[in-house]
Amino acid sequence: MRTRPLKVALLGCGVVGSEVARIMTTHADDLTARIGAPVELAGVAVRRPSKVREGIDPALVTTDATALVKRGDIDVVVEVIGGIEPARALITTAFEHGASVVSANKALLARDGAALHAAAVEHGRDLYYEAAVAGAIPLIRPLRESLAGDKVNRVLGIVNGTTNFILDKMDSTGAGYQEALDEATALGYAEADPTADVEGFDAAAKAAILAGIAFHTRVRLDDVYREGMTEVTSADFASARQMGCTIKLLAICERAVDGGSVTARVHPAMIPLDHPLASVRGAYNAVFVEAEAAGQLMFYGPGAGGAPTASAVLGDLVAVCRNKLAGSTGPGESAYTQLPVSPMGDVVTRYHISLDVADKPGVLAQVATVFAEHGVSIDTVRQSGKDGEASLVVVTHRAADAALTGTVDALRKLDTVRGVASIMRVEGE
């Protein structure tokens, strides 16, 4: 066993970074045995050096992250500061000065993953990022390595714990969106500004990463269709229950039936209660993978939090350190298929449309005619109402998003349609 320690620079010492440092200290002997050499925390870059950080030698703390990654004796840089800059510059600088990188930065990887992978290859370094998607759940490595010999056709998942907690609370208690959000905030599941979560930005970044790995093609954040869940109501849940469904904010990555393109999208969707993802409660994450040979696989667990995310970071750290000792690097970017990303208009799925209509003869016939004219086949219709007003719920067979959009635009022009109460996709069937 090698006695000279492998030196690790930690960029960021917040919720995740502090847990990484703690585990490195408390599990030092085990890590040494698993890697084949000791690992040493050689420096910690932070913004506020005066803050007391339990278990971390103050002599290791610095505000000069650039100088830390340029030292030359650093073997691995662990980046958990997030954001685009200075994280991007620090990662590329680390490669240039001989260090491999472990990152949890989903936003940066979704935006500039190709360039970062290219920089890692240029300098013969590793870039690992298991912690960027779904916290402690082993997902990146199974897709990138365990399923490398298979053909993945679909990845369907709950990849944001905050939104799952809110939707689960709305479903189980009948709470409204704001009430459920307030509870999530009080419990620490939601940030003071929850926009990144509830508007789907966080999930969209993860979807881009998952699609790129699953389909061996480059998918950037801008390629992902994104729709938040702030408009989901108690009435939507009532409609879902009538269909034997619940509602989840899903990240969906699919290969086209003909194999010639892929899609990546994030939006609320009704999902049957007998689907494995329907039972994912609270702030947990789960990802359902459909592969040609392996069949259906599900990965489940805590998707965020200091200790769970640090677990994924440390798993990558062990792998990268082993590669360092072996004088090799692990798998990098695989984008050989170069498949185009189709627009949302081409996506085919089922829809649940709730309309407010006049309660009089002929309304259903008018609505059905509009659907037929746009080539959208109706599966079921449910109508109720009194005193001249009615609610009409239409569930379609599978149809292209563009066709459904045209249908809804035409419905809004009917005098008998007072408004479109909600439109929701139905997935997982």
PDB file of N, CA, C and O in Angstrom, residues 326-372:
ATOM      1  N   ALA A 326      -3.673   3.874 -10.216  1.00  0.00           N
ATOM      2  CA  ALA A 326      -3.467   2.936 -11.321  1.00  0.00           C
ATOM      3  C   ALA A 326      -2.876   3.610 -12.552  1.00  0.00           C
ATOM      4  O   ALA A 326      -2.545   2.942 -13.533  1.00  0.00           O
ATOM      5  N   GLY A 327      -2.779   4.937 -12.514  1.00  0.00           N
ATOM      6  CA  GLY A 327      -2.261   5.675 -13.656  1.00  0.00           C
ATOM      7  C   GLY A 327      -3.214   5.682 -14.829  1.00  0.00           C
ATOM      8  O   GLY A 327      -2.791   5.732 -15.988  1.00  0.00           O
ATOM      9  N   SER A 328      -4.510   5.642 -14.529  1.00  0.00           N
ATOM     10  CA  SER A 328      -5.518   5.594 -15.587  1.00  0.00           C
ATOM     11  C   SER A 328      -6.617   6.602 -15.291  1.00  0.00           C
ATOM     12  O   SER A 328      -6.597   7.291 -14.267  1.00  0.00           O
ATOM     13  N   THR A 329      -7.569   6.679 -16.197  1.00  0.00           N
ATOM     14  CA  THR A 329      -8.764   7.496 -15.972  1.00  0.00           C
ATOM     15  C   THR A 329      -9.989   6.637 -16.242  1.00  0.00           C
ATOM     16  O   THR A 329      -9.928   5.646 -16.972  1.00  0.00           O
ATOM     17  N   GLY A 330     -11.094   7.039 -15.653  1.00  0.00           N
ATOM     18  CA  GLY A 330     -12.349   6.319 -15.836  1.00  0.00           C
ATOM     19  C   GLY A 330     -13.052   6.751 -17.109  1.00  0.00           C
ATOM     20  O   GLY A 330     -12.507   7.523 -17.914  1.00  0.00           O
ATOM     21  N   PRO A 331     -14.274   6.259 -17.320  1.00  0.00           N
ATOM     22  CA  PRO A 331     -15.020   6.609 -18.530  1.00  0.00           C
ATOM     23  C   PRO A 331     -15.338   8.098 -18.580  1.00  0.00           C
ATOM     24  O   PRO A 331     -15.700   8.703 -17.575  1.00  0.00           O
ATOM     25  N   GLY A 332     -15.173   8.669 -19.740  1.00  0.00           N
ATOM     26  CA  GLY A 332     -15.495  10.078 -19.918  1.00  0.00           C
ATOM     27  C   GLY A 332     -16.802  10.237 -20.668  1.00  0.00           C
ATOM     28  O   GLY A 332     -17.681   9.386 -20.600  1.00  0.00           O
ATOM     29  N   GLU A 333     -16.916  11.320 -21.414  1.00  0.00           N
ATOM     30  CA  GLU A 333     -18.135  11.578 -22.163  1.00  0.00           C
ATOM     31  C   GLU A 333     -18.284  10.578 -23.306  1.00  0.00           C
ATOM     32  O   GLU A 333     -17.326  10.273 -24.015  1.00  0.00           O
ATOM     33  N   SER A 334     -19.500  10.081 -23.484  1.00  0.00           N
ATOM     34  CA  SER A 334     -19.822   9.233 -24.631  1.00  0.00           C
ATOM     35  C   SER A 334     -20.930   9.924 -25.409  1.00  0.00           C
ATOM     36  O   SER A 334     -22.078   9.946 -24.977  1.00  0.00           O
ATOM     37  N   ALA A 335     -20.584  10.524 -26.537  1.00  0.00           N
ATOM     38  CA  ALA A 335     -21.565  11.262 -27.339  1.00  0.00           C
ATOM     39  C   ALA A 335     -21.495  10.843 -28.795  1.00  0.00           C
ATOM     40  O   ALA A 335     -21.761  11.635 -29.701  1.00  0.00           O
ATOM     41  N   TYR A 336     -21.170   9.574 -29.020  1.00  0.00           N
ATOM     42  CA  TYR A 336     -20.916   9.120 -30.383  1.00  0.00           C
ATOM     43  C   TYR A 336     -22.168   9.120 -31.262  1.00  0.00           C
ATOM     44  O   TYR A 336     -22.079   9.187 -32.488  1.00  0.00           O
ATOM     45  N   THR A 337     -23.370   9.016 -30.655  1.00  0.00           N
ATOM     46  CA  THR A 337     -24.573   8.906 -31.483  1.00  0.00           C
ATOM     47  C   THR A 337     -24.949  10.235 -32.144  1.00  0.00           C
ATOM     48  O   THR A 337     -25.552  10.248 -33.214  1.00  0.00           O
ATOM     49  N   GLN A 338     -24.617  11.352 -31.480  1.00  0.00           N
ATOM     50  CA  GLN A 338     -24.897  12.690 -32.018  1.00  0.00           C
ATOM     51  C   GLN A 338     -26.354  12.810 -32.487  1.00  0.00           C
ATOM     52  O   GLN A 338     -26.644  13.352 -33.558  1.00  0.00           O
ATOM     53  N   LEU A 339     -27.274  12.311 -31.685  1.00  0.00           N
ATOM     54  CA  LEU A 339     -28.689  12.353 -32.048  1.00  0.00           C
ATOM     55  C   LEU A 339     -29.263  13.752 -31.847  1.00  0.00           C
ATOM     56  O   LEU A 339     -28.929  14.425 -30.864  1.00  0.00           O
ATOM     57  N   PRO A 340     -30.124  14.207 -32.742  1.00  0.00           N
ATOM     58  CA  PRO A 340     -30.771  15.499 -32.545  1.00  0.00           C
ATOM     59  C   PRO A 340     -31.787  15.422 -31.411  1.00  0.00           C
ATOM     60  O   PRO A 340     -32.351  14.351 -31.138  1.00  0.00           O
ATOM     61  N   VAL A 341     -32.032  16.559 -30.758  1.00  0.00           N
ATOM     62  CA  VAL A 341     -33.045  16.645 -29.707  1.00  0.00           C
ATOM     63  C   VAL A 341     -34.308  17.239 -30.326  1.00  0.00           C
ATOM     64  O   VAL A 341     -34.305  18.381 -30.787  1.00  0.00           O
ATOM     65  N   SER A 342     -35.369  16.459 -30.359  1.00  0.00           N
ATOM     66  CA  SER A 342     -36.608  16.910 -30.979  1.00  0.00           C
ATOM     67  C   SER A 342     -37.305  17.950 -30.106  1.00  0.00           C
ATOM     68  O   SER A 342     -37.214  17.898 -28.875  1.00  0.00           O
ATOM     69  N   PRO A 343     -38.035  18.884 -30.712  1.00  0.00           N
ATOM     70  CA  PRO A 343     -38.777  19.893 -29.939  1.00  0.00           C
ATOM     71  C   PRO A 343     -39.977  19.270 -29.241  1.00  0.00           C
ATOM     72  O   PRO A 343     -40.437  18.175 -29.600  1.00  0.00           O
ATOM     73  N   MET A 344     -40.509  19.991 -28.270  1.00  0.00           N
ATOM     74  CA  MET A 344     -41.637  19.490 -27.493  1.00  0.00           C
ATOM     75  C   MET A 344     -42.846  19.207 -28.378  1.00  0.00           C
ATOM     76  O   MET A 344     -43.625  18.288 -28.101  1.00  0.00           O
ATOM     77  N   GLY A 345     -43.008  19.951 -29.438  1.00  0.00           N
ATOM     78  CA  GLY A 345     -44.149  19.748 -30.321  1.00  0.00           C
ATOM     79  C   GLY A 345     -44.223  18.362 -30.913  1.00  0.00           C
ATOM     80  O   GLY A 345     -45.306  17.896 -31.297  1.00  0.00           O
ATOM     81  N   ASP A 346     -43.079  17.671 -30.999  1.00  0.00           N
ATOM     82  CA  ASP A 346     -43.047  16.324 -31.572  1.00  0.00           C
ATOM     83  C   ASP A 346     -43.340  15.234 -30.546  1.00  0.00           C
ATOM     84  O   ASP A 346     -43.514  14.066 -30.915  1.00  0.00           O
ATOM     85  N   VAL A 347     -43.362  15.594 -29.269  1.00  0.00           N
ATOM     86  CA  VAL A 347     -43.557  14.595 -28.217  1.00  0.00           C
ATOM     87  C   VAL A 347     -44.989  14.060 -28.274  1.00  0.00           C
ATOM     88  O   VAL A 347     -45.953  14.814 -28.382  1.00  0.00           O
ATOM     89  N   VAL A 348     -45.123  12.751 -28.188  1.00  0.00           N
ATOM     90  CA  VAL A 348     -46.428  12.096 -28.240  1.00  0.00           C
ATOM     91  C   VAL A 348     -46.751  11.511 -26.871  1.00  0.00           C
ATOM     92  O   VAL A 348     -45.970  10.742 -26.311  1.00  0.00           O
ATOM     93  N   THR A 349     -47.903  11.881 -26.320  1.00  0.00           N
ATOM     94  CA  THR A 349     -48.339  11.348 -25.032  1.00  0.00           C
ATOM     95  C   THR A 349     -49.843  11.520 -24.911  1.00  0.00           C
ATOM     96  O   THR A 349     -50.500  12.005 -25.835  1.00  0.00           O
ATOM     97  N   ARG A 350     -50.406  11.116 -23.781  1.00  0.00           N
ATOM     98  CA  ARG A 350     -51.832  11.315 -23.518  1.00  0.00           C
ATOM     99  C   ARG A 350     -52.036  12.632 -22.777  1.00  0.00           C
ATOM    100  O   ARG A 350     -51.113  13.151 -22.132  1.00  0.00           O
ATOM    101  N   TYR A 351     -53.248  13.153 -22.828  1.00  0.00           N
ATOM    102  CA  TYR A 351     -53.551  14.436 -22.184  1.00  0.00           C
ATOM    103  C   TYR A 351     -54.865  14.364 -21.436  1.00  0.00           C
ATOM    104  O   TYR A 351     -55.804  13.680 -21.847  1.00  0.00           O
ATOM    105  N   HIS A 352     -54.902  15.124 -20.343  1.00  0.00           N
ATOM    106  CA  HIS A 352     -56.110  15.320 -19.547  1.00  0.00           C
ATOM    107  C   HIS A 352     -56.435  16.807 -19.621  1.00  0.00           C
ATOM    108  O   HIS A 352     -55.652  17.644 -19.173  1.00  0.00           O
ATOM    109  N   ILE A 353     -57.571  17.142 -20.236  1.00  0.00           N
ATOM    110  CA  ILE A 353     -57.941  18.558 -20.427  1.00  0.00           C
ATOM    111  C   ILE A 353     -59.257  18.818 -19.709  1.00  0.00           C
ATOM    112  O   ILE A 353     -60.250  18.109 -19.927  1.00  0.00           O
ATOM    113  N   SER A 354     -59.276  19.820 -18.849  1.00  0.00           N
ATOM    114  CA  SER A 354     -60.478  20.212 -18.116  1.00  0.00           C
ATOM    115  C   SER A 354     -60.972  21.544 -18.663  1.00  0.00           C
ATOM    116  O   SER A 354     -60.227  22.539 -18.662  1.00  0.00           O
ATOM    117  N   LEU A 355     -62.228  21.562 -19.146  1.00  0.00           N
ATOM    118  CA  LEU A 355     -62.817  22.757 -19.760  1.00  0.00           C
ATOM    119  C   LEU A 355     -64.011  23.249 -18.950  1.00  0.00           C
ATOM    120  O   LEU A 355     -64.797  22.438 -18.435  1.00  0.00           O
ATOM    121  N   ASP A 356     -64.144  24.551 -18.845  1.00  0.00           N
ATOM    122  CA  ASP A 356     -65.361  25.167 -18.316  1.00  0.00           C
ATOM    123  C   ASP A 356     -66.231  25.529 -19.514  1.00  0.00           C
ATOM    124  O   ASP A 356     -65.801  26.302 -20.386  1.00  0.00           O
ATOM    125  N   VAL A 357     -67.432  24.958 -19.577  1.00  0.00           N
ATOM    126  CA  VAL A 357     -68.279  25.132 -20.755  1.00  0.00           C
ATOM    127  C   VAL A 357     -69.698  25.510 -20.353  1.00  0.00           C
ATOM    128  O   VAL A 357     -70.095  25.387 -19.182  1.00  0.00           O
ATOM    129  N   ALA A 358     -70.462  25.970 -21.336  1.00  0.00           N
ATOM    130  CA  ALA A 358     -71.877  26.249 -21.129  1.00  0.00           C
ATOM    131  C   ALA A 358     -72.635  24.928 -20.992  1.00  0.00           C
ATOM    132  O   ALA A 358     -72.345  23.959 -21.691  1.00  0.00           O
ATOM    133  N   ASP A 359     -73.589  24.880 -20.083  1.00  0.00           N
ATOM    134  CA  ASP A 359     -74.360  23.659 -19.848  1.00  0.00           C
ATOM    135  C   ASP A 359     -75.611  23.678 -20.735  1.00  0.00           C
ATOM    136  O   ASP A 359     -76.692  24.068 -20.306  1.00  0.00           O
ATOM    137  N   LYS A 360     -75.409  23.292 -21.987  1.00  0.00           N
ATOM    138  CA  LYS A 360     -76.541  23.270 -22.917  1.00  0.00           C
ATOM    139  C   LYS A 360     -76.287  22.233 -23.995  1.00  0.00           C
ATOM    140  O   LYS A 360     -75.133  21.800 -24.210  1.00  0.00           O
ATOM    141  N   PRO A 361     -77.329  21.812 -24.714  1.00  0.00           N
ATOM    142  CA  PRO A 361     -77.177  20.775 -25.728  1.00  0.00           C
ATOM    143  C   PRO A 361     -76.202  21.184 -26.834  1.00  0.00           C
ATOM    144  O   PRO A 361     -76.107  22.355 -27.195  1.00  0.00           O
ATOM    145  N   GLY A 362     -75.454  20.209 -27.327  1.00  0.00           N
ATOM    146  CA  GLY A 362     -74.567  20.438 -28.456  1.00  0.00           C
ATOM    147  C   GLY A 362     -73.145  20.797 -28.112  1.00  0.00           C
ATOM    148  O   GLY A 362     -72.274  20.798 -28.996  1.00  0.00           O
ATOM    149  N   VAL A 363     -72.877  21.115 -26.840  1.00  0.00           N
ATOM    150  CA  VAL A 363     -71.521  21.518 -26.457  1.00  0.00           C
ATOM    151  C   VAL A 363     -70.537  20.377 -26.662  1.00  0.00           C
ATOM    152  O   VAL A 363     -69.458  20.551 -27.235  1.00  0.00           O
ATOM    153  N   LEU A 364     -70.880  19.185 -26.190  1.00  0.00           N
ATOM    154  CA  LEU A 364     -69.986  18.053 -26.318  1.00  0.00           C
ATOM    155  C   LEU A 364     -69.683  17.753 -27.789  1.00  0.00           C
ATOM    156  O   LEU A 364     -68.539  17.459 -28.151  1.00  0.00           O
ATOM    157  N   ALA A 365     -70.695  17.873 -28.635  1.00  0.00           N
ATOM    158  CA  ALA A 365     -70.490  17.621 -30.062  1.00  0.00           C
ATOM    159  C   ALA A 365     -69.520  18.629 -30.658  1.00  0.00           C
ATOM    160  O   ALA A 365     -68.652  18.271 -31.476  1.00  0.00           O
ATOM    161  N   GLN A 366     -69.656  19.904 -30.264  1.00  0.00           N
ATOM    162  CA  GLN A 366     -68.742  20.935 -30.765  1.00  0.00           C
ATOM    163  C   GLN A 366     -67.300  20.646 -30.340  1.00  0.00           C
ATOM    164  O   GLN A 366     -66.367  20.744 -31.146  1.00  0.00           O
ATOM    165  N   VAL A 367     -67.146  20.292 -29.081  1.00  0.00           N
ATOM    166  CA  VAL A 367     -65.808  20.013 -28.556  1.00  0.00           C
ATOM    167  C   VAL A 367     -65.208  18.801 -29.260  1.00  0.00           C
ATOM    168  O   VAL A 367     -64.041  18.817 -29.684  1.00  0.00           O
ATOM    169  N   ALA A 368     -65.988  17.763 -29.414  1.00  0.00           N
ATOM    170  CA  ALA A 368     -65.496  16.550 -30.069  1.00  0.00           C
ATOM    171  C   ALA A 368     -65.089  16.827 -31.504  1.00  0.00           C
ATOM    172  O   ALA A 368     -64.096  16.275 -32.003  1.00  0.00           O
ATOM    173  N   THR A 369     -65.841  17.698 -32.187  1.00  0.00           N
ATOM    174  CA  THR A 369     -65.511  18.052 -33.569  1.00  0.00           C
ATOM    175  C   THR A 369     -64.153  18.726 -33.656  1.00  0.00           C
ATOM    176  O   THR A 369     -63.347  18.442 -34.551  1.00  0.00           O
ATOM    177  N   VAL A 370     -63.859  19.623 -32.719  1.00  0.00           N
ATOM    178  CA  VAL A 370     -62.573  20.313 -32.718  1.00  0.00           C
ATOM    179  C   VAL A 370     -61.423  19.314 -32.539  1.00  0.00           C
ATOM    180  O   VAL A 370     -60.402  19.380 -33.234  1.00  0.00           O
ATOM    181  N   PHE A 371     -61.597  18.380 -31.620  1.00  0.00           N
ATOM    182  CA  PHE A 371     -60.564  17.358 -31.429  1.00  0.00           C
ATOM    183  C   PHE A 371     -60.357  16.564 -32.719  1.00  0.00           C
ATOM    184  O   PHE A 371     -59.213  16.300 -33.131  1.00  0.00           O
ATOM    185  N   ALA A 372     -61.454  16.172 -33.359  1.00  0.00           N
ATOM    186  CA  ALA A 372     -61.357  15.381 -34.585  1.00  0.00           C
ATOM    187  C   ALA A 372     -60.672  16.159 -35.698  1.00  0.00           C
ATOM    188  O   ALA A 372     -59.853  15.611 -36.441  1.00  0.00           O
TER     189      ALA A 372
END
